Coordinates of C-alpha atoms in Angstrom, one line a residue:
Chain A
M1 CA 0.0 0.0 0.0
K2 CA 1.1 3.5 -0.8
A3 CA 0.1 7.0 0.3
V4 CA 0.5 10.4 -1.3
V5 CA 2.1 13.2 0.8
S6 CA 1.4 16.6 -0.6
V7 CA 3.2 19.7 0.7
I8 CA 2.2 23.2 -0.3
G9 CA 3.6 26.4 1.2
R10 CA 6.0 29.3 1.0
D11 CA 9.5 28.1 0.0
S12 CA 12.2 27.8 2.7
V13 CA 15.3 25.9 3.4
G14 CA 14.9 22.3 4.6
I15 CA 11.3 21.5 3.7
I16 CA 12.1 18.2 2.1
A17 CA 14.4 17.3 5.1
K18 CA 11.6 17.9 7.6
V19 CA 9.0 16.0 5.6
S20 CA 11.5 13.1 5.0
A21 CA 12.4 13.0 8.7
G22 CA 8.7 12.6 9.6
C23 CA 8.4 9.7 7.1
A24 CA 11.4 8.0 8.4
D25 CA 10.2 8.4 12.0
F26 CA 7.0 6.5 11.1
G27 CA 8.7 3.9 8.9
A28 CA 7.2 5.2 5.6
N29 CA 9.6 4.5 2.8
I30 CA 9.9 7.2 0.1
L31 CA 9.4 5.9 -3.4
D32 CA 9.2 9.0 -5.5
I33 CA 9.4 12.8 -5.0
S34 CA 8.5 15.5 -7.5
Q35 CA 8.6 19.2 -6.6
T36 CA 8.2 22.6 -8.2
V37 CA 8.7 26.2 -6.9
L38 CA 6.3 28.7 -8.5
D39 CA 6.2 32.3 -7.4
E40 CA 7.9 31.5 -4.1
Y41 CA 5.3 28.7 -3.5
F42 CA 6.7 25.3 -3.0
T43 CA 4.7 22.2 -4.1
M44 CA 5.9 18.8 -3.4
I45 CA 4.2 15.4 -4.1
M46 CA 5.8 12.5 -2.4
I47 CA 4.8 8.8 -2.9
V48 CA 5.5 6.7 0.2
D49 CA 5.3 3.0 0.9
I50 CA 3.1 2.5 4.1
E51 CA 3.3 -1.3 4.3
K52 CA 5.8 -1.1 7.2
L53 CA 4.5 1.8 9.2
N54 CA 5.4 1.4 12.8
R55 CA 2.3 3.2 14.0
P56 CA -1.3 3.5 12.7
F57 CA -1.8 5.3 9.4
N58 CA -4.2 7.9 11.1
E59 CA -1.4 8.9 13.5
F60 CA 0.9 9.5 10.5
V61 CA -1.8 11.7 8.9
D62 CA -2.2 13.7 12.1
Y63 CA 1.5 14.0 12.7
M64 CA 2.4 15.3 9.2
S65 CA -0.5 17.7 9.3
A66 CA 0.6 19.2 12.7
R67 CA 4.2 19.2 11.5
G68 CA 3.2 21.2 8.5
K69 CA 1.2 23.7 10.5
A70 CA 4.2 24.4 12.8
D71 CA 6.2 25.5 9.7
D72 CA 3.3 27.2 8.0
L73 CA 3.0 24.4 5.4
D74 CA -0.1 22.6 4.2
I75 CA 0.8 18.9 4.4
H76 CA -1.8 16.2 3.6
V77 CA -1.3 12.5 3.6
M78 CA -3.9 10.5 1.5
H79 CA -4.2 6.8 0.9
E80 CA -3.4 5.9 -2.8
D81 CA -6.9 4.3 -3.3
I82 CA -8.6 7.7 -3.7
F83 CA -6.4 8.5 -6.6
N84 CA -6.7 5.0 -8.1
S85 CA -10.5 5.2 -7.8
M86 CA -10.8 8.6 -9.4
H87 CA -8.3 8.3 -12.2
R88 CA -8.2 4.6 -13.2
I89 CA -11.0 2.4 -14.5
Chain B
M1 CA 3.1 5.2 -10.5
F2 CA 0.7 8.2 -10.3
D3 CA 0.5 11.0 -12.7
T4 CA 1.3 14.3 -10.8
K5 CA -1.4 16.1 -12.8
D6 CA -4.0 13.6 -11.5
I7 CA -2.8 14.0 -8.0
I8 CA -3.0 17.7 -8.1
E9 CA -6.4 17.6 -9.7
T10 CA -7.8 15.4 -6.9
I11 CA -6.2 17.6 -4.2
S12 CA -7.6 20.8 -5.7
M13 CA -11.1 19.3 -6.1
I14 CA -11.1 18.7 -2.4
R15 CA -9.3 21.8 -1.1
E16 CA -10.5 24.4 -3.5
E17 CA -13.7 23.2 -5.2
C18 CA -15.5 21.8 -2.1
L19 CA -15.6 18.1 -3.2
D20 CA -16.9 16.1 -0.3
I21 CA -18.9 13.1 0.6
R22 CA -22.1 14.6 1.8
T23 CA -23.3 11.8 3.9
I24 CA -22.8 8.2 5.0
T25 CA -26.3 7.1 6.0
M26 CA -26.9 3.8 7.8
G27 CA -30.4 2.4 7.3
I28 CA -31.7 0.4 10.2
S29 CA -34.7 -1.9 10.3
L30 CA -36.9 -1.5 13.3
Y31 CA -39.5 -4.2 12.5
D32 CA -38.8 -6.5 15.4
C33 CA -38.9 -3.6 17.9
Q34 CA -42.8 -3.8 17.8
S35 CA -44.6 -3.5 21.1
E36 CA -48.1 -2.7 22.3
D37 CA -46.6 -0.7 25.1
P38 CA -45.3 2.7 23.9
A39 CA -42.6 2.9 26.6
R40 CA -41.3 -0.6 25.6
L41 CA -41.4 0.3 21.9
C42 CA -39.3 3.5 22.6
S43 CA -36.7 1.6 24.6
R44 CA -36.4 -1.2 22.0
I45 CA -36.0 1.4 19.2
Y46 CA -33.4 3.3 21.2
D47 CA -31.4 0.1 21.9
R48 CA -31.6 -1.1 18.3
I49 CA -30.3 2.2 16.9
M50 CA -27.6 2.6 19.5
S51 CA -26.3 -1.0 19.0
R52 CA -26.3 -0.9 15.2
A53 CA -25.0 2.6 14.7
E54 CA -22.5 2.5 17.6
N55 CA -19.4 2.8 15.4
L56 CA -20.9 4.9 12.5
V57 CA -19.4 8.3 13.4
K58 CA -16.0 6.9 14.4
T59 CA -15.8 4.9 11.2
G60 CA -16.8 7.9 9.1
E61 CA -14.1 10.0 10.8
D62 CA -11.5 7.3 10.2
I63 CA -12.3 7.0 6.5
E64 CA -12.3 10.8 6.2
K65 CA -8.7 10.8 7.6
K66 CA -7.5 7.9 5.4
Y67 CA -8.5 9.4 2.1
G68 CA -8.2 13.1 3.1
I69 CA -11.8 13.8 1.9
P70 CA -14.4 15.5 4.2
I71 CA -17.4 13.4 5.1
I72 CA -19.8 16.1 6.1
N73 CA -22.7 14.2 7.7
K74 CA -23.1 10.8 9.3
R75 CA -26.8 9.9 9.5
V76 CA -29.2 7.2 10.3
S77 CA -32.5 6.3 8.6
V78 CA -35.0 3.9 10.1
T79 CA -38.2 2.0 9.2
P80 CA -41.0 4.5 8.6
I81 CA -42.4 5.0 12.1
A82 CA -46.0 4.8 10.8
L83 CA -45.4 1.1 10.3
M84 CA -44.6 0.7 14.0
A85 CA -47.3 3.1 15.3
G86 CA -50.5 1.0 14.7
G87 CA -51.5 1.1 18.3
L88 CA -50.1 4.5 19.2
S89 CA -51.7 7.9 19.8
A90 CA -50.2 11.1 18.4
D91 CA -48.8 11.8 21.8
D92 CA -47.1 8.4 21.9
A93 CA -45.7 9.1 18.4
V94 CA -44.1 12.3 19.7
K95 CA -42.4 10.2 22.3
V96 CA -41.0 8.0 19.6
A97 CA -39.7 11.1 17.8
K98 CA -38.0 12.2 21.0
T99 CA -36.5 8.7 21.4
L100 CA -35.0 9.0 17.9
D101 CA -33.6 12.5 18.8
R102 CA -32.1 11.2 22.0
A103 CA -30.4 8.4 20.0
A104 CA -29.1 10.8 17.4
H105 CA -27.6 13.0 20.1
E106 CA -26.0 10.1 21.9
L107 CA -24.5 8.8 18.7
G108 CA -23.2 12.2 17.6
I109 CA -25.0 11.9 14.2
N110 CA -26.2 14.9 12.3
F111 CA -29.8 13.8 11.4
I112 CA -32.0 10.8 11.8
G113 CA -34.7 10.2 9.2
G114 CA -37.8 8.0 9.2
F115 CA -40.5 9.8 11.2
S116 CA -42.4 9.0 8.1
A117 CA -45.6 7.7 6.6
L118 CA -46.5 6.3 3.1
V119 CA -50.2 7.2 2.4
Q120 CA -50.4 7.3 -1.4
K121 CA -53.5 5.2 -1.3
G122 CA -54.9 5.9 2.1
F123 CA -54.2 6.2 5.8
T124 CA -53.6 3.5 8.4
N125 CA -54.0 4.1 12.1
G126 CA -50.2 4.3 12.4
S127 CA -49.8 6.8 9.6
K128 CA -52.6 9.0 11.1
A129 CA -50.8 9.0 14.4
V130 CA -47.5 9.9 12.9
I131 CA -48.9 12.7 10.7
D132 CA -50.9 14.2 13.5
A133 CA -47.7 14.1 15.6
I134 CA -45.4 15.8 13.0
P135 CA -45.8 19.5 14.1
Q136 CA -45.1 18.8 17.8
A137 CA -42.4 16.2 17.0
L138 CA -40.5 18.6 14.8
A139 CA -40.9 21.5 17.2
E140 CA -39.6 19.5 20.2
T141 CA -36.7 17.6 18.5
E142 CA -33.6 18.9 16.9
R143 CA -32.3 16.2 14.6
V144 CA -35.4 14.2 13.6
C145 CA -36.5 14.4 10.0
S146 CA -40.0 13.6 8.7
S147 CA -41.4 12.7 5.3
V148 CA -44.8 11.7 4.0
N149 CA -45.3 10.1 0.6
V150 CA -48.8 11.3 -0.7
A151 CA -48.7 9.9 -4.3
S152 CA -47.1 7.5 -6.7
T153 CA -47.4 6.8 -10.4
K154 CA -48.9 3.4 -9.5
A155 CA -51.4 4.7 -6.9
G156 CA -52.3 8.2 -8.1
I157 CA -52.5 11.2 -5.7
N158 CA -54.1 11.0 -2.3
M159 CA -55.7 14.4 -2.3
D160 CA -56.9 14.0 1.3
A161 CA -53.3 13.6 2.3
V162 CA -52.3 16.6 0.2
A163 CA -54.9 18.7 2.0
L164 CA -53.8 17.3 5.3
M165 CA -50.1 18.0 4.6
G166 CA -51.0 21.7 3.8
R167 CA -52.5 21.9 7.3
V168 CA -49.5 20.1 8.9
I169 CA -47.0 22.4 7.3
R170 CA -49.1 25.4 8.4
R171 CA -49.2 24.1 11.9
T172 CA -45.5 23.2 12.0
A173 CA -44.7 26.7 10.8
D174 CA -47.0 28.3 13.4
I175 CA -45.5 26.5 16.4
T176 CA -41.9 27.1 15.3
A177 CA -42.6 30.6 14.0
E178 CA -40.2 32.2 16.5
R179 CA -37.3 30.1 15.0
D180 CA -38.0 31.0 11.4
A181 CA -40.3 28.0 11.1
I182 CA -37.3 25.6 11.4
G183 CA -39.7 22.6 11.8
C184 CA -40.7 22.9 8.2
A185 CA -37.1 22.6 7.0
K186 CA -37.2 19.0 8.4
L187 CA -40.4 18.0 6.7
V188 CA -40.8 16.9 3.1
V189 CA -43.8 15.7 1.1
F190 CA -43.1 13.2 -1.7
A191 CA -44.4 11.5 -4.8
N192 CA -42.7 8.3 -5.8
V193 CA -40.4 8.4 -2.8
P194 CA -37.3 6.3 -3.1
E195 CA -36.7 3.8 -0.2
D196 CA -32.9 4.0 -0.1
N197 CA -32.3 7.7 -0.2
P198 CA -29.4 8.8 2.1
F199 CA -30.3 12.5 1.9
M200 CA -32.4 14.4 4.4
A201 CA -35.1 15.3 5.2
G202 CA -36.5 12.5 3.1
A203 CA -34.4 9.5 4.2
F204 CA -36.1 6.4 5.6
H205 CA -35.3 2.7 5.6
G206 CA -37.7 1.2 3.1
I207 CA -39.7 -2.0 3.4
G208 CA -37.6 -4.0 0.9
E209 CA -34.3 -3.1 2.5
P210 CA -32.1 -5.5 4.5
E211 CA -31.7 -5.4 8.3
T212 CA -29.0 -2.8 8.1
V213 CA -27.5 -1.1 5.1
I214 CA -25.0 1.7 4.2
N215 CA -26.0 4.3 1.6
V216 CA -23.7 7.1 0.5
G217 CA -24.5 10.5 -1.0
V218 CA -21.8 12.3 -2.9
S219 CA -21.6 16.0 -3.7
G220 CA -19.4 18.3 -5.7
P221 CA -21.3 21.1 -7.6
G222 CA -18.1 23.2 -7.2
V223 CA -16.0 20.6 -9.1
V224 CA -18.5 20.5 -12.0
A225 CA -18.7 24.3 -12.2
S226 CA -14.9 24.7 -12.2
A227 CA -14.5 22.0 -14.9
I228 CA -17.0 23.8 -17.2
R229 CA -15.2 27.1 -16.6
R230 CA -11.8 25.6 -17.4
K231 CA -13.3 24.1 -20.6
G232 CA -13.9 27.7 -21.7
D233 CA -15.6 28.5 -25.1
C234 CA -17.0 25.2 -26.4
N235 CA -20.3 23.9 -27.6
L236 CA -22.9 22.1 -25.4
T237 CA -21.9 18.6 -26.5
E238 CA -18.5 19.3 -25.1
V239 CA -20.0 20.8 -21.9
A240 CA -22.1 17.6 -21.4
E241 CA -19.0 15.5 -22.0
T242 CA -17.1 17.5 -19.3
I243 CA -19.9 17.1 -16.8
K244 CA -20.0 13.3 -17.5
R245 CA -16.3 12.9 -16.9
T246 CA -16.4 15.0 -13.7
A247 CA -19.5 13.1 -12.4
F248 CA -17.6 9.8 -13.0
K249 CA -14.7 10.9 -10.8
I250 CA -16.9 12.3 -8.0
T251 CA -19.0 9.1 -7.9
R252 CA -15.9 6.8 -7.9
V253 CA -14.9 8.5 -4.6
G254 CA -18.4 7.9 -3.3
Q255 CA -18.2 4.2 -4.3
L256 CA -14.8 3.9 -2.6
V257 CA -16.1 5.4 0.6
A258 CA -19.3 3.3 0.6
K259 CA -17.4 0.1 0.0
E260 CA -14.9 0.9 2.8
A261 CA -17.7 2.0 5.3
S262 CA -19.6 -1.2 4.5
E263 CA -16.6 -3.4 5.1
R264 CA -15.5 -1.7 8.3
L265 CA -19.0 -1.7 9.8
G266 CA -19.8 -5.2 8.6
V267 CA -23.0 -3.9 7.0
P268 CA -24.1 -4.5 3.4
F269 CA -23.5 -1.7 0.9
G270 CA -26.7 -0.4 -0.5
I271 CA -26.4 2.3 -3.1
V272 CA -24.4 5.5 -4.0
D273 CA -26.7 8.4 -4.6
L274 CA -25.0 10.4 -7.2
S275 CA -26.8 13.7 -6.6
L276 CA -25.2 17.1 -7.0
A277 CA -26.0 18.5 -3.5
P278 CA -25.1 22.1 -3.0
T279 CA -24.3 23.8 0.3
P280 CA -24.5 27.5 1.2
A281 CA -20.7 27.8 0.9
V282 CA -19.6 30.0 -2.0
G283 CA -18.4 27.8 -4.9
D284 CA -20.6 24.8 -3.9
S285 CA -23.7 25.8 -5.9
V286 CA -25.7 24.1 -8.6
A287 CA -26.9 27.6 -9.8
Y288 CA -23.3 28.5 -10.5
I289 CA -23.0 25.4 -12.7
L290 CA -25.9 26.7 -14.8
E291 CA -24.5 30.2 -14.9
S292 CA -21.1 28.8 -15.9
M293 CA -22.8 27.4 -19.0
G294 CA -23.7 31.0 -20.0
L295 CA -26.9 32.0 -18.2
E296 CA -26.7 35.5 -16.8
K297 CA -28.7 34.4 -13.8
C298 CA -30.2 31.1 -12.7
G299 CA -33.9 31.3 -13.4
C300 CA -33.6 33.2 -16.7
H301 CA -35.1 31.6 -19.9
G302 CA -32.9 28.7 -20.8
T303 CA -32.4 27.5 -17.2
T304 CA -34.7 24.5 -17.6
A305 CA -32.8 23.3 -20.7
A306 CA -29.4 23.8 -19.0
L307 CA -30.6 21.9 -15.9
A308 CA -32.0 19.1 -18.0
M309 CA -28.7 18.6 -19.7
L310 CA -26.8 18.8 -16.3
N311 CA -29.0 16.3 -14.7
D312 CA -28.7 13.8 -17.6
A313 CA -25.0 14.1 -17.9
V314 CA -24.5 13.6 -14.1
K315 CA -26.4 10.4 -14.3
K316 CA -24.6 9.1 -17.4
G317 CA -21.2 9.9 -15.9
G318 CA -22.0 8.6 -12.4
V319 CA -23.8 5.4 -13.3
M320 CA -20.6 3.6 -14.6
A321 CA -18.7 4.6 -11.5
S322 CA -20.8 2.7 -9.0
S323 CA -21.9 -0.8 -8.8
H324 CA -25.3 0.2 -7.4
V325 CA -26.8 3.7 -8.0
G326 CA -30.0 4.6 -6.2
G327 CA -31.7 7.2 -4.0
L328 CA -32.6 10.4 -5.7
S329 CA -29.6 10.7 -8.0
G330 CA -29.7 13.9 -9.9
A331 CA -29.1 17.6 -9.4
F332 CA -30.7 19.2 -6.3
I333 CA -32.0 22.7 -6.4
P334 CA -32.8 23.6 -2.7
V335 CA -33.0 27.4 -2.7
S336 CA -31.8 28.1 0.8
E337 CA -28.8 25.7 0.6
D338 CA -27.3 27.1 -2.6
A339 CA -25.6 30.5 -2.7
G340 CA -26.4 31.0 -6.4
M341 CA -30.1 30.1 -5.9
I342 CA -30.3 32.4 -2.9
E343 CA -28.9 35.3 -5.0
A344 CA -31.1 34.5 -8.0
A345 CA -34.3 34.4 -5.8
R346 CA -33.2 37.6 -4.0
C347 CA -32.8 39.6 -7.2
G348 CA -36.0 38.3 -8.7
A349 CA -34.5 36.1 -11.4
L350 CA -35.9 32.9 -9.9
S351 CA -39.7 32.6 -9.2
L352 CA -41.7 29.8 -7.7
E353 CA -43.2 29.1 -11.2
K354 CA -39.7 28.7 -12.7
L355 CA -38.6 26.5 -9.9
E356 CA -41.6 24.3 -10.5
A357 CA -40.7 24.0 -14.2
M358 CA -37.1 23.1 -13.3
T359 CA -38.2 20.3 -11.0
A360 CA -39.7 18.5 -14.1
V361 CA -36.2 17.8 -15.3
C362 CA -34.1 17.3 -12.2
S363 CA -34.0 15.5 -9.0
V364 CA -36.4 16.1 -6.1
G365 CA -38.6 19.2 -6.3
L366 CA -39.6 22.5 -4.6
D367 CA -37.0 22.4 -1.9
M368 CA -36.2 24.7 0.9
I369 CA -38.3 27.6 -0.4
A370 CA -39.4 30.3 1.9
I371 CA -43.0 31.5 1.2
P372 CA -44.9 34.2 3.1
G373 CA -45.6 33.3 6.7
D374 CA -49.3 33.9 6.3
T375 CA -49.8 31.6 3.3
P376 CA -53.1 29.7 3.9
A377 CA -53.0 25.9 4.3
E378 CA -55.0 25.4 1.0
V379 CA -52.5 27.4 -1.0
I380 CA -49.7 25.2 0.5
S381 CA -51.7 22.1 -0.5
G382 CA -52.2 23.6 -4.0
I383 CA -48.4 24.0 -4.4
I384 CA -47.9 20.4 -3.2
A385 CA -50.6 19.1 -5.6
D386 CA -49.0 20.8 -8.6
E387 CA -45.5 19.6 -7.8
I388 CA -46.6 16.0 -6.9
S389 CA -48.5 15.7 -10.2
I390 CA -45.3 16.4 -12.1
G391 CA -43.7 13.4 -10.4
V392 CA -46.7 11.1 -10.8
V393 CA -47.2 11.8 -14.5
N394 CA -43.5 11.7 -15.3
T395 CA -42.8 8.6 -13.2
K396 CA -40.2 10.4 -11.2
T397 CA -39.6 11.5 -7.6
T398 CA -40.8 15.0 -6.8
A399 CA -41.0 16.6 -3.3
V400 CA -42.0 19.7 -1.5
R401 CA -40.2 21.3 1.4
L402 CA -41.7 24.8 2.0
I403 CA -41.1 27.1 4.8
P404 CA -43.8 29.6 5.5
A405 CA -42.1 32.4 7.4
G406 CA -41.8 36.2 7.3
K407 CA -42.9 38.6 4.5
V408 CA -42.0 38.7 0.9
G409 CA -38.4 40.1 0.6
D410 CA -37.4 39.1 4.2
M411 CA -34.5 36.7 4.6
V412 CA -35.2 33.7 6.8
S413 CA -32.3 31.8 8.3
F414 CA -32.1 28.1 9.4
G415 CA -28.3 27.8 10.2
G416 CA -25.7 25.3 9.0
L417 CA -26.2 23.4 5.8
L418 CA -29.9 24.4 5.8
G419 CA -28.8 28.0 4.9
E420 CA -31.0 31.0 4.4
A421 CA -33.6 32.0 1.9
P422 CA -35.5 35.1 0.7
V423 CA -39.2 34.9 1.1
I424 CA -40.7 34.7 -2.4
P425 CA -44.4 35.4 -3.4
V426 CA -47.1 32.8 -4.1
S427 CA -50.3 33.3 -6.1
K428 CA -52.8 35.4 -4.2
Y429 CA -55.7 33.4 -5.7
S430 CA -57.1 30.4 -3.8
P431 CA -57.4 26.8 -4.8
A432 CA -59.5 26.1 -1.7
G433 CA -62.5 24.7 -3.6
F434 CA -60.3 22.2 -5.5
I435 CA -58.3 21.1 -2.5
G436 CA -61.5 20.8 -0.4
R437 CA -63.0 18.2 -2.7
G438 CA -60.6 15.5 -1.3
G439 CA -60.6 12.0 -2.7
R440 CA -57.9 10.5 -5.0
I441 CA -56.7 11.6 -8.3
P442 CA -56.5 8.3 -10.3
A443 CA -53.2 6.8 -11.4
P444 CA -52.2 8.0 -14.9
L445 CA -52.2 5.7 -17.9
Q446 CA -48.3 5.4 -17.5
S447 CA -48.9 3.2 -14.4
L448 CA -50.4 0.4 -16.6
K449 CA -47.2 -1.1 -17.9
N450 CA -47.9 -4.7 -17.3

């Protein structure tokens, strides 16, 4: 199972490091990262493997969201199935 | 791997265009709660609802978190109380309504539907008790919703029930007048009522349904309006195609949530209702979809055609996305719950007559419309009769949810998802003679299909 981590906010030093540290802490393995910076706004989409999470998925969602808020970033973690459902037949 | 464009599209649908799951509604059968003793009946109903729906809210919240999509309401619908109320008085039926309300508060659900009666051909003792109890029940409860089916294509129109419901709405408005007639916002009169509808105020657990069932209602008018705007200058064939594609995506999310809720709760999946349900939030409006197609204001000439196309395209797109589609499934046009409808009614672009025409081509009917507080019961019955006959003749569901409050031009407010509406005028001429005749309007020829 995979999840999509989306990060949106004002660009600053160390965003990827902070998000990656959170993933590592929960045992989420990063499979793919894509990022763009447009008009000082940073957008990152990260695909992570959540098979070996060391805590429940909901806690991972809450932690990343709170972590984002502390740095003025909008971080959302969503299970892959919502994207599969919507975009694949 | 995923396409970044698809990921961003899904995220912006949820974050910016108000895509949500409007409701997960658990249908619960109450048949074996029957008792001759009203107190025993109430306690059995309470226990049944509490045990079956114990984990509904928590499960909804967990799914919401997993997929990152808001699930706005968690609701319960129950067997029409009229079927349980054979030996009850109206006062006893009010006690049942209060029991439902208590269970709703304890469970933390938003609404509970099923204080209902089906009287398209006539009244049973139970349906009489429930209908007589409606005004007091709605005045003294917060989350209980009530519905009465007065007609069907098969049975025709029970005009005694139409006359009675005019008086019931009048009475409900009078005893909740100091709260902008809020009781009437929780009461809907139907023709051809569906038995698996997850939306309020008309939800109940129909007689052919299993013991317990999960039905899901999707939403997403904002997503459709944005997709049409992005499409820009194109012909209506392309607009219809865009709506279909968008409806497919929205409904797939509904199907995902319904399947997951059903598995987690160990309850069979019933249907996904693929209605476009607006909310008063800016950007979550069906009227804005119609305006994005090129109408200056919802309600102008051309509105019925635009709505007919929207309704049809939503169904065509949605039906392939779900294994079972049901409920009301179409575009809703509740005036007070839709920012664009509120504005169109306020500026005079949208009249009661135009709304009636629109209901011939879309889901439901005259919904959440504020009419003058002094409208006589017979006029309310006349409005019901007109709307119900559209449903009966066209073999579709129609419904009436009118709120008599204030004077023409006043704004009446119901709070939350129920929104606010400007009071719009009704005809000043009376249908009292016609309504007073009573009896039944026979079923139309369309009913003889066998």
